[in-house]
Each structure stands twice: as C-alpha cells, then as structure tokens.
Tab-separated table of C-alpha atoms in Angstrom:
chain	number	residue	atom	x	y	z
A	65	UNK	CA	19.306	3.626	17.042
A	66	UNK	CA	18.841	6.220	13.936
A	67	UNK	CA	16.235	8.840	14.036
A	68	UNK	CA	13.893	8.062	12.087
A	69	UNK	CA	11.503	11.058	10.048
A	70	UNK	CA	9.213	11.331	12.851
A	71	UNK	CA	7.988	14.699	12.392
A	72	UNK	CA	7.174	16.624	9.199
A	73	UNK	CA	8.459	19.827	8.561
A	74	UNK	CA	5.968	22.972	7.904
A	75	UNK	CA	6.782	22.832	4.496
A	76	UNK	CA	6.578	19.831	1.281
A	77	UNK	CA	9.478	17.848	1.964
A	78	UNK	CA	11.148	14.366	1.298
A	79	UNK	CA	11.974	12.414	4.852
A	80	UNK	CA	15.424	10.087	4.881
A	81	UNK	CA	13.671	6.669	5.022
A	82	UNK	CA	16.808	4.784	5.176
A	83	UNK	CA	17.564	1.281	3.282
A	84	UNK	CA	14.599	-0.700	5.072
A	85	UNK	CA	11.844	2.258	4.508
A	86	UNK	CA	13.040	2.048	0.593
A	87	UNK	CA	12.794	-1.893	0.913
A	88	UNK	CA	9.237	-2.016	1.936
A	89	UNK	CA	8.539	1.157	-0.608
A	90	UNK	CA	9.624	-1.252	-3.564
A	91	UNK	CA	8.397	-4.398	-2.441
A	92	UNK	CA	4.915	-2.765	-2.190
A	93	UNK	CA	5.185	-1.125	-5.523
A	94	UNK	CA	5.309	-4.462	-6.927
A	95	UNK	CA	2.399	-5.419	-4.734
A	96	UNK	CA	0.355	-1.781	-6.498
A	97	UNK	CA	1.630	-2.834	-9.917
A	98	UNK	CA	0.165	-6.562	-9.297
A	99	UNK	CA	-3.144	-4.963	-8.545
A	100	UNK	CA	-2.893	-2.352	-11.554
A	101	UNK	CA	-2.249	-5.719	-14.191
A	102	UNK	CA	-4.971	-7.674	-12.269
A	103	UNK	CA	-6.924	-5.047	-13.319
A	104	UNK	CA	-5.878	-4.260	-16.522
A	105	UNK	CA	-6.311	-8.208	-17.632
A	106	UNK	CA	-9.684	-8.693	-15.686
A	107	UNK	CA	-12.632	-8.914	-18.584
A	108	UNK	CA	-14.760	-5.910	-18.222
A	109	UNK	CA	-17.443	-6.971	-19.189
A	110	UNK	CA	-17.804	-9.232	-16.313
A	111	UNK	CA	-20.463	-8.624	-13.973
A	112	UNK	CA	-19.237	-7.708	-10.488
A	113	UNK	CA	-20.553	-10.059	-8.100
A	114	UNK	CA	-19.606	-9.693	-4.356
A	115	UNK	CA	-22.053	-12.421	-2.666
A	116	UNK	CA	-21.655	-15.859	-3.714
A	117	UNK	CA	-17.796	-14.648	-4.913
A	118	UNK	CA	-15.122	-17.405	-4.223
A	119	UNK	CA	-12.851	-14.684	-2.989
A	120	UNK	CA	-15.001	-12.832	-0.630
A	121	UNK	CA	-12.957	-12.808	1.746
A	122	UNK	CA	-9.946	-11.528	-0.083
A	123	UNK	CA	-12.733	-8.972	-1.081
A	124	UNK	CA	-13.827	-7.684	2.294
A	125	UNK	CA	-10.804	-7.406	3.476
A	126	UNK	CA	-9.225	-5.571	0.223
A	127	UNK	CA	-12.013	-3.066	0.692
A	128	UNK	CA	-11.070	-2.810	4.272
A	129	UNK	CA	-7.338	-1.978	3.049
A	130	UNK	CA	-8.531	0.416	0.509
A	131	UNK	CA	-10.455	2.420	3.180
A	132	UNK	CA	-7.508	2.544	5.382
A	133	UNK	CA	-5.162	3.441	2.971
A	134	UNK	CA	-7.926	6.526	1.914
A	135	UNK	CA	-7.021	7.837	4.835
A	136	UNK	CA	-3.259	7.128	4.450
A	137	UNK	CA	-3.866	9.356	1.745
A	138	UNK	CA	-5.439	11.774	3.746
A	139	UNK	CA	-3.189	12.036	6.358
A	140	UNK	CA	0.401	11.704	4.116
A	141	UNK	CA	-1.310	14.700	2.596
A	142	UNK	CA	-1.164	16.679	6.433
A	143	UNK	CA	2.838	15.711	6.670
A	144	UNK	CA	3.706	16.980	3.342
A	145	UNK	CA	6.471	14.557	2.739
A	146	UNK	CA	5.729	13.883	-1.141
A	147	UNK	CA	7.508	9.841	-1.406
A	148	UNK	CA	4.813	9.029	1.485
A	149	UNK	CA	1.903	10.604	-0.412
A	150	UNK	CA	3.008	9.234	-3.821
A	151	UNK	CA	3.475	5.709	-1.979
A	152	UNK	CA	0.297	5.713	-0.222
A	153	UNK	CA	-1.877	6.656	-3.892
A	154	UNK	CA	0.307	3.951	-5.609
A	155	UNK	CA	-0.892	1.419	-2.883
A	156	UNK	CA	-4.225	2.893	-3.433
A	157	UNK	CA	-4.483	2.482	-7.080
A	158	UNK	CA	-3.051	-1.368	-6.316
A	159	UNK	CA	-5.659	-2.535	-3.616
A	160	UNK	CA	-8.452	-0.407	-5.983
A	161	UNK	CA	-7.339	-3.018	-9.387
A	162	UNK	CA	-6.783	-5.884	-7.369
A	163	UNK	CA	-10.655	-5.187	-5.861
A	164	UNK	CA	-12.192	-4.415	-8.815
A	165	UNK	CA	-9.736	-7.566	-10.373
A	166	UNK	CA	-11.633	-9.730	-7.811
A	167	UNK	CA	-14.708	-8.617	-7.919
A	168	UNK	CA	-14.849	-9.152	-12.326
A	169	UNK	CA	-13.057	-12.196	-12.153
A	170	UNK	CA	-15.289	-14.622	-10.048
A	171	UNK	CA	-12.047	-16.991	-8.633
A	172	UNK	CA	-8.305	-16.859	-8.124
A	173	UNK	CA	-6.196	-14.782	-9.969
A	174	UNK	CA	-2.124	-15.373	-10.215
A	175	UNK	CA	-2.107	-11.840	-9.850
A	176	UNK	CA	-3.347	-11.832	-6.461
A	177	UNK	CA	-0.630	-14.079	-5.400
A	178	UNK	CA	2.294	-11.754	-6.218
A	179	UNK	CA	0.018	-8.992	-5.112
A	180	UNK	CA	-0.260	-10.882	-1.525
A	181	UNK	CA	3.392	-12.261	-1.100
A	182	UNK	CA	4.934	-8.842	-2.181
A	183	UNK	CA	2.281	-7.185	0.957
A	184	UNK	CA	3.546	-9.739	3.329
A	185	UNK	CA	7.484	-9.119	2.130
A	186	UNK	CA	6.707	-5.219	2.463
A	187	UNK	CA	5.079	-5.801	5.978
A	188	UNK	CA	8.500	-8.042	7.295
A	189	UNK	CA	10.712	-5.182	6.172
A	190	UNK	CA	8.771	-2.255	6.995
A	191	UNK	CA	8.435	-3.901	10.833
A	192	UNK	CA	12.517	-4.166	10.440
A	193	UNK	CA	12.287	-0.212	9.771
A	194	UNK	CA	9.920	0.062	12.936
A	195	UNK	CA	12.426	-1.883	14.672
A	196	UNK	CA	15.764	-0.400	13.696
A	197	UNK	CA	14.503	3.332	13.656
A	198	UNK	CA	11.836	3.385	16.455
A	199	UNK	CA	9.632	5.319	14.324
A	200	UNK	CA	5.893	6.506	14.846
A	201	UNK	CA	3.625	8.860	14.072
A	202	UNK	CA	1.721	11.370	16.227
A	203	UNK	CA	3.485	9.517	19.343
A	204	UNK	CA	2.147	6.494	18.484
C-alpha cells in the first residue's frame, strides 16, 4: 500500500495524489464544467421556482452538496495543499450553475446528465484511491 498525502505540511504545498486521485480530479472537472454550461445556457430571465419544480429533488440535494463542499472549501483552505483548494472551488462553482441551472430551467436539462454520470465516475475512482492508498483525513 502507498502512502497516501495524509497530512499537510505547515506550509502551501501540492500533495502526490497519484494516478487515481488525478482520475477522480478530471472526471469531476467535467462534472464543474457541466454545471458552469448549465448555467451559462439556462435563460435568465426565468423565474426561480423551487416548490412545484420537477427537479426538486435534484435541487435539495444539489444544495445539500453545495453546503458540504462550502466547507470543503473551508477546510482545503486549513491543509494548504493548493490542487485540493482549487478542486474543491471548481466543484463549487459546478454544483452552484447546475443549482441555479435547475432552479431557472423548470425540467431536465442534458446538462445535468453529464454533470451526474461524470459525479458518479469521480466517486468509483476516488473510492479506488481510498482503497489503494488508505487515505483519510484527521484519522478518519
């Protein structure tokens, strides 16, 4: 088993992730950039509605992600290791179009289908990192 970047140095730094950290990094970029063009093509003008939405669900739990990742943010920001903190604002910035995407739009977008099989993708590899590297944070 590798060792894996499980504590941050004092100082700004950038961690060896190894090939299945960088795997999930890029498949979740393409999730962020999915919820950057959802954005981006959403009309907006469009009211945002939340109740009575067709994809409430996928809006609930997209602001659930974005709250979490807030504190991704947060707590990137603590380790100092600058490819975590630019991933976790990039993710940020994705789930933030993709809500504000779903919230405009009123029903599906093909957008959120790239932006949800690209998170899924990300998830399988970055439990493969987990796996390979025993990895955690703070002990856990």
């Amino acid at each position: 088993m590798r060792t894996a970047p499980n504590t941050a140095s004092r100082g700004w730094h950038v961690a060896n992730w190894g090939l299945w950290g960088w795997i999930e990094t890029a498949l979740k970029l393409v999730t962020a950039g999915a919820g950057v063009a959802a954005f981006l093509t959403s009309p907006a003008e469009a009211e945002l509605v939340v109740g009575g939405n067709p994809e409430l669900l996928a809006i609930l739990m997209l602001a659930g992600g974005l709250l979490g990742i807030t504190g991704m943010v947060t707590f990137r920001f603590i380790q100092r290791e600058i490819i975590s903190i630019l991933f976790a604002i990039a993710l940020w910035i994705g789930h933030a179009g993709m809500l504000i995407a779903l919230l405009r739009l009123h029903g599906a977008s093909p957008y959120g289908i790239v932006f949800a099989l690209f998170y899924i993708l990300g998830e399988l590899a970055k439990q493969r990192f987990l796996a390979e590297t025993g990895y955690t944070e703070g002990g856990l």
